[in-house]
Amino acid sequence: MAKEEYLRRAARRLFFVEVRQELPDIINFSDIKKQWDTYKGGMIKYVSNPDVAPARVEIVEHPKDPISVRPLARFDIKDRLAYETLALEASHAVDKLIPSNIFSYRLKKNQIHSVHDWLAMRHRARKILLSNPGLMMARTDISAFYENIDIEILQLDLLQAGVEVSLVEQIRSFLEGFQHQSEAWGLPQGSSASGVLANIYLLPFDEYIRQSGIEHVRYSDDTYLFGSDWETLRSSLVGANQALRARRLTPSSKKTEILSRVKSIDYLDDAERDLIAYLHSLGNPQAKELLNKLFRNATSKTPPNERDVKFSLTRFRYRQDATAVDWALNNLKDLHHISAQILRYVEALPGYRKRLVNTLEAVVSDYSLINYPFLERNILHCALRQDVRSKVLKDTAWAILRDRNRPNYPREFAARYIGRNSDVADGPLLKMQYESENSDAIKRALLIAMHECAYMPDALLRDIEKKRETDLSWTARYLRNVSDIPLPV
């Protein structure tokens, strides 16, 4: 398959799938998508460079829970497309080597992290347990998995898997460039491209467990093993630990345990959620009662049962049920890591717009959110979706935009919010900010903001468009030929 076809697949995934993931773009990459037929020629040349490497990397601290974070890598669009293209090409050789008990990334899949695939893994685990009344389960995963993947070992793995030498060298060049351009290491997190590379890296781990004579299932590094007794499972875990150490990896001690059969089934039990979903599909009123009970139980714990909370908010959202609205808004800041789910839930409720706006304004007024960029972004994203015109939020957006110590991540959304809700003085101030800005990502956001507040000198766009070697030239050309710019999804 020609590189152009892998590039086409990478572009389609970026424009229609990944744009909805953890790091959405302020205009859904519409400036490149609308000009793809022209843009792809330069991309084919770029991704064919044997020394391809990212020009710029932004590390976004994405919250996993109220305290801990994981470092997501944010590339310029051409580097994002290049990495995806290289990984897709490698996956053509690698995919057939991944056994069916591994549920993470496949060539045919659109994204690396899929709730459906994770649930399918758990469904298979339940099926294995219930097929034999003598089985029990162990579970484990890997500490800082992506960050600890060794590029030299990965290179040997890819060569042994049959990936062409020239392609392996390109992947190595990109990953070394990634490490040189940021404080991160290993594989970039947050990209589908890393999934195929991570899968091949764990093949010796999978094979060791298979050779030990017990069944297992895996989704990324989340692994369940099945055996008839505690000693059998312990022996397999010890051996698997050795297989991981040979790969420079370490199991997470907090997430490695051997469960009794009863606890194994309880751990995998989705019966209550499955029943709620089934009754809901039938229109049975008992679904509401059971859902309310599940939510009460989930939120009565400290910390809350996050999986049940997310399930409940999603169901309440579909039903436009306000049962959880007080709890959700009261916990927006403390549970900032699930703020996206909270805000989309409340947005779906008729009659709660004023309450939502008041909460957004209160949170940005009552707390210093400089260390909560994910929450800042989600608040501005929500305000954009809901077309909220608020002086409090706009003043906050200006403070975020002007603070160069903040990551680009919320600053771009701040610029977009100002542009969508501008007054007469905002256009000149946006242009002044543009003239003093060094980051091309923020300059792009400022161009979009100036265009939306109708303060865009055409001469500026023409001058930028002439500099064809820059990414901003594509944004300038797009803005000269568009009137309505899409909101981030």
PDB file of N, CA and C in Angstrom, residues 337-414:
ATOM      1  N   HIS A 337     -11.308  16.355  36.679  1.00  0.00           N
ATOM      2  CA  HIS A 337     -10.880  15.365  35.689  1.00  0.00           C
ATOM      3  C   HIS A 337     -12.053  14.759  34.922  1.00  0.00           C
ATOM      4  N   ILE A 338     -13.288  14.880  35.455  1.00  0.00           N
ATOM      5  CA  ILE A 338     -14.470  14.434  34.700  1.00  0.00           C
ATOM      6  C   ILE A 338     -15.373  15.628  34.372  1.00  0.00           C
ATOM      7  N   SER A 339     -14.775  16.824  34.332  1.00  0.00           N
ATOM      8  CA  SER A 339     -15.565  18.039  34.080  1.00  0.00           C
ATOM      9  C   SER A 339     -16.231  18.017  32.711  1.00  0.00           C
ATOM     10  N   ALA A 340     -15.612  17.365  31.723  1.00  0.00           N
ATOM     11  CA  ALA A 340     -16.243  17.296  30.397  1.00  0.00           C
ATOM     12  C   ALA A 340     -17.574  16.563  30.466  1.00  0.00           C
ATOM     13  N   GLN A 341     -17.612  15.427  31.174  1.00  0.00           N
ATOM     14  CA  GLN A 341     -18.860  14.672  31.308  1.00  0.00           C
ATOM     15  C   GLN A 341     -19.892  15.460  32.113  1.00  0.00           C
ATOM     16  N   ILE A 342     -19.443  16.124  33.170  1.00  0.00           N
ATOM     17  CA  ILE A 342     -20.365  16.913  33.997  1.00  0.00           C
ATOM     18  C   ILE A 342     -21.009  18.019  33.177  1.00  0.00           C
ATOM     19  N   LEU A 343     -20.212  18.765  32.438  1.00  0.00           N
ATOM     20  CA  LEU A 343     -20.746  19.913  31.700  1.00  0.00           C
ATOM     21  C   LEU A 343     -21.672  19.477  30.564  1.00  0.00           C
ATOM     22  N   ARG A 344     -21.313  18.432  29.859  1.00  0.00           N
ATOM     23  CA  ARG A 344     -22.193  17.984  28.772  1.00  0.00           C
ATOM     24  C   ARG A 344     -23.510  17.434  29.313  1.00  0.00           C
ATOM     25  N   TYR A 345     -23.466  16.858  30.494  1.00  0.00           N
ATOM     26  CA  TYR A 345     -24.705  16.402  31.124  1.00  0.00           C
ATOM     27  C   TYR A 345     -25.624  17.583  31.415  1.00  0.00           C
ATOM     28  N   VAL A 346     -25.096  18.613  32.076  1.00  0.00           N
ATOM     29  CA  VAL A 346     -25.944  19.755  32.450  1.00  0.00           C
ATOM     30  C   VAL A 346     -26.413  20.511  31.206  1.00  0.00           C
ATOM     31  N   GLU A 347     -25.565  20.585  30.184  1.00  0.00           N
ATOM     32  CA  GLU A 347     -25.965  21.256  28.946  1.00  0.00           C
ATOM     33  C   GLU A 347     -27.211  20.620  28.331  1.00  0.00           C
ATOM     34  N   ALA A 348     -27.391  19.329  28.541  1.00  0.00           N
ATOM     35  CA  ALA A 348     -28.509  18.602  27.919  1.00  0.00           C
ATOM     36  C   ALA A 348     -29.831  18.820  28.647  1.00  0.00           C
ATOM     37  N   LEU A 349     -29.803  19.506  29.795  1.00  0.00           N
ATOM     38  CA  LEU A 349     -31.009  19.651  30.611  1.00  0.00           C
ATOM     39  C   LEU A 349     -31.762  20.928  30.262  1.00  0.00           C
ATOM     40  N   PRO A 350     -32.980  20.818  29.792  1.00  0.00           N
ATOM     41  CA  PRO A 350     -33.770  22.022  29.520  1.00  0.00           C
ATOM     42  C   PRO A 350     -34.018  22.806  30.814  1.00  0.00           C
ATOM     43  N   GLY A 351     -33.870  24.114  30.735  1.00  0.00           N
ATOM     44  CA  GLY A 351     -34.185  24.957  31.878  1.00  0.00           C
ATOM     45  C   GLY A 351     -33.048  25.170  32.860  1.00  0.00           C
ATOM     46  N   TYR A 352     -31.877  24.611  32.584  1.00  0.00           N
ATOM     47  CA  TYR A 352     -30.759  24.754  33.529  1.00  0.00           C
ATOM     48  C   TYR A 352     -29.628  25.635  32.989  1.00  0.00           C
ATOM     49  N   ARG A 353     -29.891  26.351  31.929  1.00  0.00           N
ATOM     50  CA  ARG A 353     -28.838  27.190  31.331  1.00  0.00           C
ATOM     51  C   ARG A 353     -28.345  28.254  32.311  1.00  0.00           C
ATOM     52  N   LYS A 354     -29.241  28.953  32.969  1.00  0.00           N
ATOM     53  CA  LYS A 354     -28.825  30.015  33.894  1.00  0.00           C
ATOM     54  C   LYS A 354     -27.997  29.444  35.033  1.00  0.00           C
ATOM     55  N   ARG A 355     -28.428  28.314  35.548  1.00  0.00           N
ATOM     56  CA  ARG A 355     -27.673  27.675  36.634  1.00  0.00           C
ATOM     57  C   ARG A 355     -26.274  27.270  36.147  1.00  0.00           C
ATOM     58  N   LEU A 356     -26.205  26.782  34.924  1.00  0.00           N
ATOM     59  CA  LEU A 356     -24.923  26.387  34.358  1.00  0.00           C
ATOM     60  C   LEU A 356     -24.001  27.597  34.222  1.00  0.00           C
ATOM     61  N   VAL A 357     -24.517  28.679  33.664  1.00  0.00           N
ATOM     62  CA  VAL A 357     -23.698  29.886  33.475  1.00  0.00           C
ATOM     63  C   VAL A 357     -23.226  30.425  34.818  1.00  0.00           C
ATOM     64  N   ASN A 358     -24.109  30.458  35.802  1.00  0.00           N
ATOM     65  CA  ASN A 358     -23.734  30.943  37.132  1.00  0.00           C
ATOM     66  C   ASN A 358     -22.598  30.095  37.719  1.00  0.00           C
ATOM     67  N   THR A 359     -22.666  28.786  37.511  1.00  0.00           N
ATOM     68  CA  THR A 359     -21.618  27.908  38.027  1.00  0.00           C
ATOM     69  C   THR A 359     -20.293  28.158  37.319  1.00  0.00           C
ATOM     70  N   LEU A 360     -20.318  28.300  35.993  1.00  0.00           N
ATOM     71  CA  LEU A 360     -19.093  28.584  35.254  1.00  0.00           C
ATOM     72  C   LEU A 360     -18.452  29.873  35.753  1.00  0.00           C
ATOM     73  N   GLU A 361     -19.264  30.910  35.927  1.00  0.00           N
ATOM     74  CA  GLU A 361     -18.736  32.192  36.394  1.00  0.00           C
ATOM     75  C   GLU A 361     -18.207  32.089  37.821  1.00  0.00           C
ATOM     76  N   ALA A 362     -18.906  31.347  38.664  1.00  0.00           N
ATOM     77  CA  ALA A 362     -18.476  31.203  40.060  1.00  0.00           C
ATOM     78  C   ALA A 362     -17.150  30.459  40.145  1.00  0.00           C
ATOM     79  N   VAL A 363     -17.002  29.401  39.355  1.00  0.00           N
ATOM     80  CA  VAL A 363     -15.770  28.608  39.423  1.00  0.00           C
ATOM     81  C   VAL A 363     -14.567  29.439  38.995  1.00  0.00           C
ATOM     82  N   VAL A 364     -14.680  30.178  37.880  1.00  0.00           N
ATOM     83  CA  VAL A 364     -13.526  30.966  37.422  1.00  0.00           C
ATOM     84  C   VAL A 364     -13.270  32.157  38.332  1.00  0.00           C
ATOM     85  N   SER A 365     -14.296  32.612  39.061  1.00  0.00           N
ATOM     86  CA  SER A 365     -14.125  33.744  39.980  1.00  0.00           C
ATOM     87  C   SER A 365     -13.597  33.318  41.339  1.00  0.00           C
ATOM     88  N   ASP A 366     -14.008  32.138  41.794  1.00  0.00           N
ATOM     89  CA  ASP A 366     -13.693  31.704  43.164  1.00  0.00           C
ATOM     90  C   ASP A 366     -12.381  30.943  43.282  1.00  0.00           C
ATOM     91  N   TYR A 367     -11.852  30.439  42.165  1.00  0.00           N
ATOM     92  CA  TYR A 367     -10.657  29.599  42.231  1.00  0.00           C
ATOM     93  C   TYR A 367      -9.601  30.109  41.251  1.00  0.00           C
ATOM     94  N   SER A 368      -8.350  29.941  41.640  1.00  0.00           N
ATOM     95  CA  SER A 368      -7.254  30.157  40.707  1.00  0.00           C
ATOM     96  C   SER A 368      -7.063  28.862  39.926  1.00  0.00           C
ATOM     97  N   LEU A 369      -7.349  28.908  38.630  1.00  0.00           N
ATOM     98  CA  LEU A 369      -7.350  27.690  37.833  1.00  0.00           C
ATOM     99  C   LEU A 369      -6.077  27.538  37.003  1.00  0.00           C
ATOM    100  N   ILE A 370      -5.038  28.278  37.342  1.00  0.00           N
ATOM    101  CA  ILE A 370      -3.812  28.194  36.544  1.00  0.00           C
ATOM    102  C   ILE A 370      -3.247  26.784  36.539  1.00  0.00           C
ATOM    103  N   ASN A 371      -3.465  26.025  37.604  1.00  0.00           N
ATOM    104  CA  ASN A 371      -2.991  24.645  37.661  1.00  0.00           C
ATOM    105  C   ASN A 371      -4.056  23.640  37.233  1.00  0.00           C
ATOM    106  N   TYR A 372      -5.140  24.147  36.645  1.00  0.00           N
ATOM    107  CA  TYR A 372      -6.226  23.287  36.170  1.00  0.00           C
ATOM    108  C   TYR A 372      -6.540  23.625  34.707  1.00  0.00           C
ATOM    109  N   PRO A 373      -5.561  23.501  33.807  1.00  0.00           N
ATOM    110  CA  PRO A 373      -5.803  23.890  32.413  1.00  0.00           C
ATOM    111  C   PRO A 373      -6.891  23.067  31.733  1.00  0.00           C
ATOM    112  N   PHE A 374      -7.036  21.804  32.135  1.00  0.00           N
ATOM    113  CA  PHE A 374      -8.084  20.969  31.551  1.00  0.00           C
ATOM    114  C   PHE A 374      -9.460  21.526  31.895  1.00  0.00           C
ATOM    115  N   LEU A 375      -9.654  21.936  33.142  1.00  0.00           N
ATOM    116  CA  LEU A 375     -10.931  22.522  33.556  1.00  0.00           C
ATOM    117  C   LEU A 375     -11.154  23.864  32.872  1.00  0.00           C
ATOM    118  N   GLU A 376     -10.107  24.689  32.782  1.00  0.00           N
ATOM    119  CA  GLU A 376     -10.237  25.970  32.073  1.00  0.00           C
ATOM    120  C   GLU A 376     -10.707  25.738  30.642  1.00  0.00           C
ATOM    121  N   ARG A 377     -10.042  24.815  29.947  1.00  0.00           N
ATOM    122  CA  ARG A 377     -10.427  24.527  28.573  1.00  0.00           C
ATOM    123  C   ARG A 377     -11.874  24.060  28.486  1.00  0.00           C
ATOM    124  N   ASN A 378     -12.273  23.166  29.387  1.00  0.00           N
ATOM    125  CA  ASN A 378     -13.628  22.625  29.328  1.00  0.00           C
ATOM    126  C   ASN A 378     -14.682  23.692  29.606  1.00  0.00           C
ATOM    127  N   ILE A 379     -14.395  24.613  30.519  1.00  0.00           N
ATOM    128  CA  ILE A 379     -15.333  25.708  30.796  1.00  0.00           C
ATOM    129  C   ILE A 379     -15.510  26.581  29.559  1.00  0.00           C
ATOM    130  N   LEU A 380     -14.401  26.954  28.914  1.00  0.00           N
ATOM    131  CA  LEU A 380     -14.492  27.781  27.713  1.00  0.00           C
ATOM    132  C   LEU A 380     -15.143  27.016  26.560  1.00  0.00           C
ATOM    133  N   HIS A 381     -14.838  25.725  26.457  1.00  0.00           N
ATOM    134  CA  HIS A 381     -15.446  24.885  25.420  1.00  0.00           C
ATOM    135  C   HIS A 381     -16.959  24.814  25.619  1.00  0.00           C
ATOM    136  N   CYS A 382     -17.391  24.634  26.844  1.00  0.00           N
ATOM    137  CA  CYS A 382     -18.814  24.605  27.168  1.00  0.00           C
ATOM    138  C   CYS A 382     -19.473  25.939  26.817  1.00  0.00           C
ATOM    139  N   ALA A 383     -18.817  27.032  27.193  1.00  0.00           N
ATOM    140  CA  ALA A 383     -19.374  28.362  26.910  1.00  0.00           C
ATOM    141  C   ALA A 383     -19.490  28.608  25.413  1.00  0.00           C
ATOM    142  N   LEU A 384     -18.549  28.094  24.635  1.00  0.00           N
ATOM    143  CA  LEU A 384     -18.635  28.215  23.184  1.00  0.00           C
ATOM    144  C   LEU A 384     -19.796  27.396  22.635  1.00  0.00           C
ATOM    145  N   ARG A 385     -19.920  26.158  23.094  1.00  0.00           N
ATOM    146  CA  ARG A 385     -21.014  25.298  22.611  1.00  0.00           C
ATOM    147  C   ARG A 385     -22.373  25.907  22.917  1.00  0.00           C
ATOM    148  N   GLN A 386     -22.485  26.506  24.106  1.00  0.00           N
ATOM    149  CA  GLN A 386     -23.768  27.034  24.561  1.00  0.00           C
ATOM    150  C   GLN A 386     -23.980  28.497  24.189  1.00  0.00           C
ATOM    151  N   ASP A 387     -23.030  29.071  23.460  1.00  0.00           N
ATOM    152  CA  ASP A 387     -23.119  30.477  23.037  1.00  0.00           C
ATOM    153  C   ASP A 387     -23.377  31.394  24.237  1.00  0.00           C
ATOM    154  N   VAL A 388     -22.587  31.195  25.285  1.00  0.00           N
ATOM    155  CA  VAL A 388     -22.719  31.984  26.515  1.00  0.00           C
ATOM    156  C   VAL A 388     -21.945  33.289  26.356  1.00  0.00           C
ATOM    157  N   ARG A 389     -22.624  34.385  26.462  1.00  0.00           N
ATOM    158  CA  ARG A 389     -21.977  35.705  26.403  1.00  0.00           C
ATOM    159  C   ARG A 389     -21.883  36.245  27.825  1.00  0.00           C
ATOM    160  N   SER A 390     -20.691  36.225  28.375  1.00  0.00           N
ATOM    161  CA  SER A 390     -20.501  36.574  29.783  1.00  0.00           C
ATOM    162  C   SER A 390     -19.275  37.459  29.933  1.00  0.00           C
ATOM    163  N   LYS A 391     -19.447  38.610  30.600  1.00  0.00           N
ATOM    164  CA  LYS A 391     -18.304  39.496  30.850  1.00  0.00           C
ATOM    165  C   LYS A 391     -17.293  38.814  31.764  1.00  0.00           C
ATOM    166  N   VAL A 392     -17.798  38.069  32.743  1.00  0.00           N
ATOM    167  CA  VAL A 392     -16.900  37.373  33.665  1.00  0.00           C
ATOM    168  C   VAL A 392     -16.034  36.375  32.903  1.00  0.00           C
ATOM    169  N   LEU A 393     -16.649  35.587  32.039  1.00  0.00           N
ATOM    170  CA  LEU A 393     -15.897  34.591  31.285  1.00  0.00           C
ATOM    171  C   LEU A 393     -14.957  35.241  30.275  1.00  0.00           C
ATOM    172  N   LYS A 394     -15.391  36.356  29.681  1.00  0.00           N
ATOM    173  CA  LYS A 394     -14.495  37.009  28.719  1.00  0.00           C
ATOM    174  C   LYS A 394     -13.288  37.633  29.422  1.00  0.00           C
ATOM    175  N   ASP A 395     -13.501  38.240  30.565  1.00  0.00           N
ATOM    176  CA  ASP A 395     -12.362  38.778  31.324  1.00  0.00           C
ATOM    177  C   ASP A 395     -11.398  37.653  31.716  1.00  0.00           C
ATOM    178  N   THR A 396     -11.969  36.517  32.103  1.00  0.00           N
ATOM    179  CA  THR A 396     -11.133  35.352  32.426  1.00  0.00           C
ATOM    180  C   THR A 396     -10.375  34.882  31.191  1.00  0.00           C
ATOM    181  N   ALA A 397     -11.059  34.855  30.042  1.00  0.00           N
ATOM    182  CA  ALA A 397     -10.419  34.427  28.799  1.00  0.00           C
ATOM    183  C   ALA A 397      -9.251  35.348  28.453  1.00  0.00           C
ATOM    184  N   TRP A 398      -9.422  36.644  28.638  1.00  0.00           N
ATOM    185  CA  TRP A 398      -8.321  37.580  28.379  1.00  0.00           C
ATOM    186  C   TRP A 398      -7.142  37.306  29.315  1.00  0.00           C
ATOM    187  N   ALA A 399      -7.429  37.047  30.581  1.00  0.00           N
ATOM    188  CA  ALA A 399      -6.347  36.759  31.529  1.00  0.00           C
ATOM    189  C   ALA A 399      -5.590  35.490  31.127  1.00  0.00           C
ATOM    190  N   ILE A 400      -6.322  34.478  30.669  1.00  0.00           N
ATOM    191  CA  ILE A 400      -5.699  33.228  30.230  1.00  0.00           C
ATOM    192  C   ILE A 400      -4.859  33.467  28.982  1.00  0.00           C
ATOM    193  N   LEU A 401      -5.428  34.180  28.010  1.00  0.00           N
ATOM    194  CA  LEU A 401      -4.739  34.415  26.742  1.00  0.00           C
ATOM    195  C   LEU A 401      -3.434  35.176  26.938  1.00  0.00           C
ATOM    196  N   ARG A 402      -3.441  36.142  27.838  1.00  0.00           N
ATOM    197  CA  ARG A 402      -2.251  36.990  28.031  1.00  0.00           C
ATOM    198  C   ARG A 402      -1.175  36.327  28.887  1.00  0.00           C
ATOM    199  N   ASP A 403      -1.517  35.242  29.531  1.00  0.00           N
ATOM    200  CA  ASP A 403      -0.573  34.575  30.428  1.00  0.00           C
ATOM    201  C   ASP A 403       0.248  33.551  29.645  1.00  0.00           C
ATOM    202  N   ARG A 404       1.462  33.926  29.235  1.00  0.00           N
ATOM    203  CA  ARG A 404       2.300  33.028  28.442  1.00  0.00           C
ATOM    204  C   ARG A 404       2.894  31.888  29.265  1.00  0.00           C
ATOM    205  N   ASN A 405       2.696  31.930  30.578  1.00  0.00           N
ATOM    206  CA  ASN A 405       3.132  30.809  31.409  1.00  0.00           C
ATOM    207  C   ASN A 405       2.136  29.660  31.373  1.00  0.00           C
ATOM    208  N   ARG A 406       0.939  29.929  30.874  1.00  0.00           N
ATOM    209  CA  ARG A 406      -0.052  28.875  30.718  1.00  0.00           C
ATOM    210  C   ARG A 406       0.244  28.072  29.449  1.00  0.00           C
ATOM    211  N   PRO A 407      -0.175  26.813  29.415  1.00  0.00           N
ATOM    212  CA  PRO A 407      -0.009  26.043  28.172  1.00  0.00           C
ATOM    213  C   PRO A 407      -0.901  26.600  27.064  1.00  0.00           C
ATOM    214  N   ASN A 408      -0.540  26.326  25.823  1.00  0.00           N
ATOM    215  CA  ASN A 408      -1.342  26.792  24.690  1.00  0.00           C
ATOM    216  C   ASN A 408      -2.755  26.251  24.709  1.00  0.00           C
ATOM    217  N   TYR A 409      -2.882  25.060  25.251  1.00  0.00           N
ATOM    218  CA  TYR A 409      -4.137  24.307  25.318  1.00  0.00           C
ATOM    219  C   TYR A 409      -5.350  25.175  25.693  1.00  0.00           C
ATOM    220  N   PRO A 410      -5.395  25.834  26.886  1.00  0.00           N
ATOM    221  CA  PRO A 410      -6.538  26.694  27.175  1.00  0.00           C
ATOM    222  C   PRO A 410      -6.451  28.059  26.511  1.00  0.00           C
ATOM    223  N   ARG A 411      -5.248  28.537  26.188  1.00  0.00           N
ATOM    224  CA  ARG A 411      -5.112  29.870  25.593  1.00  0.00           C
ATOM    225  C   ARG A 411      -5.789  29.940  24.232  1.00  0.00           C
ATOM    226  N   GLU A 412      -5.705  28.875  23.451  1.00  0.00           N
ATOM    227  CA  GLU A 412      -6.352  28.867  22.137  1.00  0.00           C
ATOM    228  C   GLU A 412      -7.871  28.960  22.276  1.00  0.00           C
ATOM    229  N   PHE A 413      -8.428  28.239  23.257  1.00  0.00           N
ATOM    230  CA  PHE A 413      -9.872  28.315  23.477  1.00  0.00           C
ATOM    231  C   PHE A 413     -10.275  29.682  24.022  1.00  0.00           C
ATOM    232  N   ALA A 414      -9.382  30.292  24.793  1.00  0.00           N
ATOM    233  CA  ALA A 414      -9.659  31.643  25.295  1.00  0.00           C
ATOM    234  C   ALA A 414      -9.754  32.628  24.128  1.00  0.00           C
TER     235      ALA A 414
END
